[in-house]
Amino acid sequence: QVQLVESGGGLGQAGDSLRLSCAVSGGSFRRYAMGWFRQAPGKEREFVAAISPSADNTYYADSVKGRFTISRDNAKDTVYLQMNSLKPEDTAVYYCAARWLTIATTGTDFGSWGQGTQVTVSS
């Protein structure tokens, strides 16, 4: 029902900035908490950031605090992940996810997922 499409991934160098976007279709975007997760080669999927439906609350993984910012534009049905001061360890496939009403930080709590966008950061 809810479809999510990520964009904005690409190649960057350490210290660069990238902004990921996740376009959501299917309706009721304003009622979904949104999250970003990532999975690096050979590693498990990990939580990155999450935002509540009204954007009054956000959560961040310790590894990205102070560098990444999650935001949403409810008029455009889009959630963003602004990534600054990129590090090689940020290299991963980044996934957008949606959860009905309640913010969460665990992947299994999210019911809808995008297909991911690759972010590669060189030294």
XYZ file of N, CA, C and O in Angstrom:
492
model
N 0.831 -1.196 0.000
C 0.000 0.000 0.000
C 0.869 1.251 0.000
O 0.713 2.110 -0.874
N 1.741 1.368 0.991
C 2.653 2.493 1.072
C 3.931 2.142 0.310
O 4.519 1.089 0.547
N 4.331 3.011 -0.583
C 5.526 2.813 -1.374
C 6.572 3.861 -1.015
O 6.244 5.037 -0.858
N 7.818 3.425 -0.890
C 8.910 4.304 -0.532
C 10.024 4.160 -1.558
O 10.430 3.047 -1.888
N 10.528 5.280 -2.043
C 11.584 5.288 -3.038
C 12.687 6.230 -2.585
O 12.467 7.438 -2.482
N 13.875 5.666 -2.338
C 15.021 6.458 -1.912
C 15.771 7.009 -3.116
O 15.786 6.400 -4.189
N 16.424 8.136 -2.914
C 17.283 8.720 -3.927
C 18.340 9.578 -3.241
O 18.237 9.871 -2.058
N 19.349 9.972 -3.990
C 20.373 10.867 -3.479
C 21.675 10.208 -3.103
O 22.640 10.904 -2.760
N 21.739 8.890 -3.151
C 22.982 8.209 -2.857
C 24.003 8.423 -3.952
O 23.695 8.898 -5.040
N 25.244 8.071 -3.643
C 26.300 8.237 -4.614
C 27.661 8.114 -3.981
O 27.808 7.588 -2.878
N 28.655 8.607 -4.697
C 30.041 8.554 -4.256
C 30.443 9.869 -3.604
O 30.068 10.942 -4.069
N 31.215 9.757 -2.541
C 31.727 10.938 -1.880
C 33.050 10.654 -1.212
O 33.457 9.491 -1.076
N 33.730 11.712 -0.820
C 34.975 11.597 -0.077
C 34.732 11.914 1.389
O 33.739 12.548 1.745
N 35.633 11.455 2.229
C 35.543 11.779 3.644
C 35.429 13.287 3.830
O 36.175 14.056 3.220
N 34.482 13.693 4.657
C 34.228 15.098 4.893
C 33.141 15.696 4.022
O 32.676 16.809 4.297
N 32.724 14.987 2.995
C 31.675 15.483 2.096
C 30.302 15.437 2.753
O 30.121 14.863 3.831
N 29.334 16.016 2.062
C 27.940 15.967 2.468
C 27.088 15.377 1.361
O 27.363 15.581 0.176
N 26.072 14.650 1.754
C 25.070 14.126 0.847
C 23.707 14.260 1.502
O 23.602 14.203 2.735
N 22.678 14.411 0.694
C 21.322 14.414 1.205
C 20.521 13.325 0.525
O 20.375 13.328 -0.698
N 20.007 12.412 1.321
C 19.142 11.362 0.827
C 17.693 11.805 0.934
O 17.311 12.507 1.874
N 16.893 11.379 -0.023
C 15.469 11.654 -0.013
C 14.699 10.348 -0.084
O 15.160 9.372 -0.681
N 13.536 10.342 0.508
C 12.638 9.198 0.445
C 11.253 9.718 0.127
O 10.634 10.393 0.962
N 10.781 9.427 -1.065
C 9.447 9.833 -1.491
C 8.447 8.746 -1.138
O 8.662 7.571 -1.454
N 7.370 9.139 -0.492
C 6.372 8.199 -0.001
C 5.067 8.421 -0.740
O 4.572 9.541 -0.831
N 4.495 7.355 -1.252
C 3.206 7.417 -1.923
C 2.259 6.391 -1.316
O 2.687 5.467 -0.629
N 0.974 6.565 -1.578
C -0.027 5.660 -1.043
C -0.926 6.298 -0.004
O -1.871 5.658 0.468
N -0.631 7.526 0.374
C -1.475 8.258 1.310
C -1.030 8.139 2.757
O -0.218 7.286 3.122
N -1.554 9.015 3.580
C -1.386 9.010 5.031
C 0.046 9.230 5.493
O 0.418 8.822 6.599
N 0.866 9.888 4.682
C 2.257 10.125 5.064
C 2.355 10.822 6.416
O 3.237 10.510 7.219
N 1.470 11.757 6.676
C 1.512 12.530 7.912
C 1.260 11.682 9.157
O 1.528 12.152 10.270
N 0.775 10.462 8.983
C 0.504 9.585 10.114
C 1.624 8.570 10.350
O 1.544 7.780 11.289
N 2.651 8.584 9.515
C 3.737 7.623 9.628
C 4.955 8.220 10.304
O 5.405 9.316 9.952
N 5.482 7.498 11.282
C 6.848 7.745 11.723
C 7.793 7.170 10.675
O 7.514 6.119 10.088
N 8.887 7.850 10.432
C 9.811 7.448 9.386
C 11.186 7.178 9.973
O 11.599 7.811 10.947
N 11.887 6.257 9.356
C 13.224 5.916 9.812
C 14.182 5.698 8.663
O 13.777 5.421 7.534
N 15.456 5.856 8.973
C 16.535 5.504 8.064
C 17.394 4.423 8.711
O 17.752 4.535 9.893
N 17.700 3.403 7.942
C 18.573 2.319 8.355
C 19.648 2.139 7.299
O 19.507 2.614 6.171
N 20.709 1.446 7.661
C 21.757 1.185 6.690
C 22.348 -0.197 6.920
O 22.304 -0.731 8.026
N 22.908 -0.741 5.860
C 23.557 -2.039 5.942
C 24.831 -2.005 5.112
O 24.790 -1.791 3.901
N 25.948 -2.203 5.784
C 27.243 -2.248 5.132
C 27.565 -3.688 4.746
O 27.024 -4.630 5.328
N 28.454 -3.891 3.778
C 28.816 -5.254 3.371
C 29.315 -6.075 4.549
O 30.184 -5.634 5.307
N 28.757 -7.261 4.706
C 29.175 -8.152 5.767
C 28.692 -7.793 7.152
O 29.086 -8.453 8.121
N 27.846 -6.781 7.277
C 27.352 -6.352 8.576
C 25.832 -6.406 8.610
O 25.164 -6.438 7.580
N 25.293 -6.419 9.818
C 23.857 -6.417 9.994
C 23.287 -5.024 9.738
O 23.979 -4.012 9.836
N 22.013 -4.990 9.404
C 21.316 -3.725 9.270
C 21.332 -2.976 10.600
O 21.145 -3.573 11.665
N 21.555 -1.680 10.548
C 21.593 -0.891 11.765
C 20.742 0.363 11.638
O 20.575 0.934 10.555
N 20.228 0.788 12.765
C 19.434 1.999 12.839
C 20.309 3.224 12.640
O 21.436 3.284 13.142
N 19.785 4.218 11.938
C 20.494 5.469 11.711
C 19.761 6.642 12.345
O 20.327 7.377 13.155
N 18.497 6.834 11.982
C 17.734 7.976 12.473
C 16.250 7.709 12.303
O 15.847 6.909 11.463
N 15.434 8.387 13.106
C 13.986 8.269 13.004
C 13.338 9.593 13.368
O 13.904 10.390 14.113
N 12.133 9.802 12.849
C 11.403 11.034 13.093
C 9.930 10.716 13.267
O 9.378 9.857 12.578
N 9.284 11.403 14.198
C 7.879 11.186 14.483
C 7.015 11.817 13.397
O 7.485 12.627 12.597
N 5.725 11.470 13.349
C 4.857 11.996 12.286
C 4.818 13.515 12.188
O 4.800 14.052 11.070
N 4.797 14.206 13.320
C 4.742 15.664 13.323
C 6.117 16.307 13.446
O 6.210 17.527 13.581
N 7.172 15.504 13.420
C 8.559 15.970 13.495
C 8.893 16.607 14.836
O 9.863 17.363 14.931
N 8.128 16.303 15.866
C 8.395 16.846 17.190
C 9.393 16.005 17.974
O 9.793 16.401 19.074
N 9.795 14.865 17.418
C 10.753 14.002 18.097
C 11.626 13.315 17.067
O 11.140 12.901 16.010
N 12.907 13.205 17.376
C 13.854 12.496 16.525
C 14.782 11.642 17.372
O 15.031 11.940 18.545
N 15.295 10.575 16.768
C 16.299 9.727 17.387
C 17.438 9.535 16.407
O 17.225 9.485 15.191
N 18.644 9.391 16.943
C 19.821 9.160 16.130
C 20.701 8.091 16.759
O 20.818 8.006 17.985
N 21.322 7.300 15.915
C 22.358 6.406 16.390
C 23.546 7.222 16.873
O 23.848 8.292 16.337
N 24.234 6.717 17.890
C 25.387 7.435 18.422
C 26.439 7.704 17.349
O 27.118 8.737 17.381
N 26.564 6.801 16.403
C 27.590 6.920 15.388
C 27.365 8.084 14.426
O 28.299 8.492 13.733
N 26.139 8.616 14.375
C 25.845 9.700 13.437
C 25.398 10.983 14.124
O 25.189 11.997 13.439
N 25.255 10.981 15.433
C 24.828 12.182 16.147
C 25.787 13.339 15.875
O 27.001 13.185 15.936
N 25.215 14.489 15.594
C 26.013 15.666 15.297
C 26.436 15.775 13.855
O 26.925 16.834 13.437
N 26.280 14.708 13.083
C 26.658 14.716 11.680
C 25.460 14.580 10.741
O 25.438 15.197 9.672
N 24.494 13.762 11.121
C 23.324 13.506 10.282
C 22.100 14.195 10.870
O 21.962 14.304 12.096
N 21.200 14.617 10.006
C 19.947 15.225 10.429
C 18.800 14.637 9.626
O 18.838 14.647 8.395
N 17.800 14.128 10.321
C 16.601 13.642 9.660
C 15.547 14.745 9.702
O 15.417 15.463 10.695
N 14.816 14.887 8.622
C 13.751 15.874 8.553
C 12.662 15.348 7.630
O 12.852 14.353 6.928
N 11.526 16.023 7.643
C 10.443 15.620 6.757
C 9.683 16.840 6.282
O 9.619 17.866 6.972
N 9.120 16.725 5.108
C 8.255 17.743 4.546
C 6.916 17.072 4.294
O 6.736 16.371 3.297
N 5.984 17.277 5.205
C 4.697 16.597 5.100
C 3.852 17.104 3.933
O 2.916 16.424 3.517
N 4.171 18.288 3.433
C 3.470 18.797 2.256
C 3.952 18.126 0.982
O 3.244 18.139 -0.030
N 5.153 17.552 1.014
C 5.721 16.880 -0.148
C 5.786 15.365 0.015
O 6.290 14.675 -0.872
N 5.313 14.859 1.131
C 5.356 13.415 1.408
C 6.772 12.866 1.239
O 6.991 11.819 0.614
N 7.728 13.565 1.819
C 9.130 13.212 1.649
C 9.874 13.332 2.971
O 9.655 14.284 3.729
N 10.745 12.374 3.230
C 11.634 12.425 4.376
C 13.064 12.506 3.863
O 13.384 11.937 2.810
N 13.922 13.210 4.598
C 15.285 13.456 4.171
C 16.275 12.982 5.225
O 15.964 12.922 6.417
N 17.467 12.678 4.773
C 18.586 12.439 5.666
C 19.764 13.263 5.165
O 20.360 12.935 4.137
N 20.050 14.343 5.861
C 21.202 15.174 5.545
C 22.417 14.585 6.230
O 22.444 14.467 7.459
N 23.427 14.219 5.462
C 24.620 13.578 5.978
C 25.804 14.504 5.757
O 26.176 14.784 4.614
N 26.383 14.976 6.840
C 27.546 15.840 6.791
C 28.754 15.133 7.388
O 28.620 14.154 8.121
N 29.930 15.651 7.080
C 31.174 15.098 7.610
C 31.244 13.593 7.421
O 31.545 12.835 8.347
N 30.982 13.150 6.221
C 30.925 11.719 5.938
C 32.258 11.043 6.224
O 33.332 11.622 6.016
N 32.153 9.814 6.692
C 33.300 8.978 6.993
C 33.229 7.707 6.154
O 32.141 7.281 5.763
N 34.365 7.073 5.890
C 34.326 5.815 5.140
C 33.404 4.775 5.776
O 32.775 3.993 5.053
N 33.305 4.760 7.092
C 32.445 3.803 7.762
C 30.963 4.079 7.564
O 30.117 3.280 7.983
N 30.615 5.198 6.935
C 29.231 5.468 6.565
C 28.831 4.742 5.285
O 27.653 4.767 4.907
N 29.783 4.129 4.618
C 29.500 3.403 3.388
C 28.525 2.269 3.655
O 28.772 1.410 4.502
N 27.413 2.275 2.946
C 26.362 1.281 3.158
C 25.241 1.528 2.167
O 25.202 2.553 1.481
N 24.330 0.581 2.112
C 23.052 0.805 1.459
C 22.113 1.393 2.502
O 21.956 0.830 3.592
N 21.506 2.516 2.180
C 20.624 3.210 3.101
C 19.173 2.957 2.714
O 18.788 3.125 1.554
N 18.379 2.573 3.704
C 16.979 2.228 3.500
C 16.073 3.181 4.259
O 16.337 3.520 5.413
N 15.009 3.568 3.626
C 13.941 4.338 4.242
C 12.847 3.377 4.687
O 12.561 2.387 4.004
N 12.231 3.655 5.834
C 11.198 2.783 6.367
C 10.087 3.606 7.009
O 10.324 4.715 7.487
N 8.888 3.040 7.029
C 7.715 3.711 7.587
C 7.045 2.835 8.630
O 6.934 1.616 8.452
N 6.591 3.463 9.705
C 5.870 2.804 10.789
C 4.652 3.642 11.150
O 4.760 4.858 11.313
N 3.513 2.993 11.304
C 2.270 3.706 11.573
C 2.301 4.372 12.940
O 2.500 3.705 13.969
N 2.191 5.659 12.992
C 1.946 6.520 14.156
C 3.115 6.703 15.117
O 3.396 7.831 15.534
N 3.785 5.633 15.525
C 4.680 5.673 16.668
C 6.140 5.553 16.243
O 6.522 4.597 15.563
N 6.968 6.486 16.683
C 8.389 6.460 16.364
C 9.047 5.240 17.001
O 8.676 4.805 18.089
N 10.032 4.683 16.325
C 10.749 3.517 16.799
C 12.150 3.538 16.227
O 12.453 4.297 15.296
N 13.014 2.674 16.783
C 14.395 2.579 16.335
C 14.802 1.161 15.964
O 15.970 0.924 15.645
N 13.870 0.231 15.998
C 14.138 -1.161 15.675
C 13.535 -1.495 14.319
O 12.361 -1.219 14.076
N 14.325 -2.112 13.467
C 13.871 -2.376 12.113
C 12.603 -3.191 12.032
O 11.744 -2.935 11.175
N 12.446 -4.160 12.914
C 11.273 -5.022 12.870
C 9.989 -4.292 13.230
O 8.897 -4.819 12.997
N 10.088 -3.090 13.794
C 8.909 -2.297 14.112
C 8.365 -1.542 12.899
O 7.259 -1.005 12.964
N 9.116 -1.510 11.829
C 8.719 -0.793 10.625
C 8.137 -1.771 9.614
O 8.744 -2.801 9.320
N 7.001 -1.420 9.071
C 6.293 -2.332 8.197
C 6.523 -2.134 6.714
O 6.252 -3.044 5.927
N 7.011 -0.974 6.320
C 7.206 -0.662 4.910
C 8.623 -0.192 4.682
O 9.155 0.594 5.471
N 9.215 -0.653 3.583
C 10.619 -0.374 3.294
C 10.822 -0.014 1.839
O 10.141 -0.536 0.952
N 11.773 0.877 1.602
C 12.219 1.129 0.252
C 13.257 0.116 -0.178
O 13.647 -0.775 0.581
N 13.723 0.245 -1.408
C 14.699 -0.693 -1.946
C 16.138 -0.304 -1.659
O 17.046 -1.094 -1.897
N 16.357 0.888 -1.161
C 17.679 1.298 -0.744
C 18.419 2.121 -1.779
O 18.140 2.051 -2.977
N 19.376 2.896 -1.300
C 20.255 3.667 -2.158
C 21.675 3.568 -1.620
O 21.907 3.656 -0.416
N 22.626 3.362 -2.518
C 24.011 3.123 -2.124
C 24.723 4.428 -1.826
O 24.666 5.380 -2.617
N 25.421 4.458 -0.700
C 26.306 5.563 -0.344
C 27.702 4.988 -0.169
O 27.901 4.066 0.621
N 28.657 5.523 -0.902
C 30.038 5.075 -0.823
C 30.928 6.265 -0.506
O 30.908 7.268 -1.223
N 31.712 6.144 0.564
C 32.573 7.229 1.020
C 34.009 6.743 1.018
O 34.349 5.772 1.693
N 34.861 7.414 0.271
C 36.269 7.066 0.196
C 37.074 7.915 1.162
O 36.634 8.981 1.608
N 38.288 7.464 1.458
C 39.153 8.156 2.401
C 39.713 9.442 1.819
O 39.938 9.567 0.615
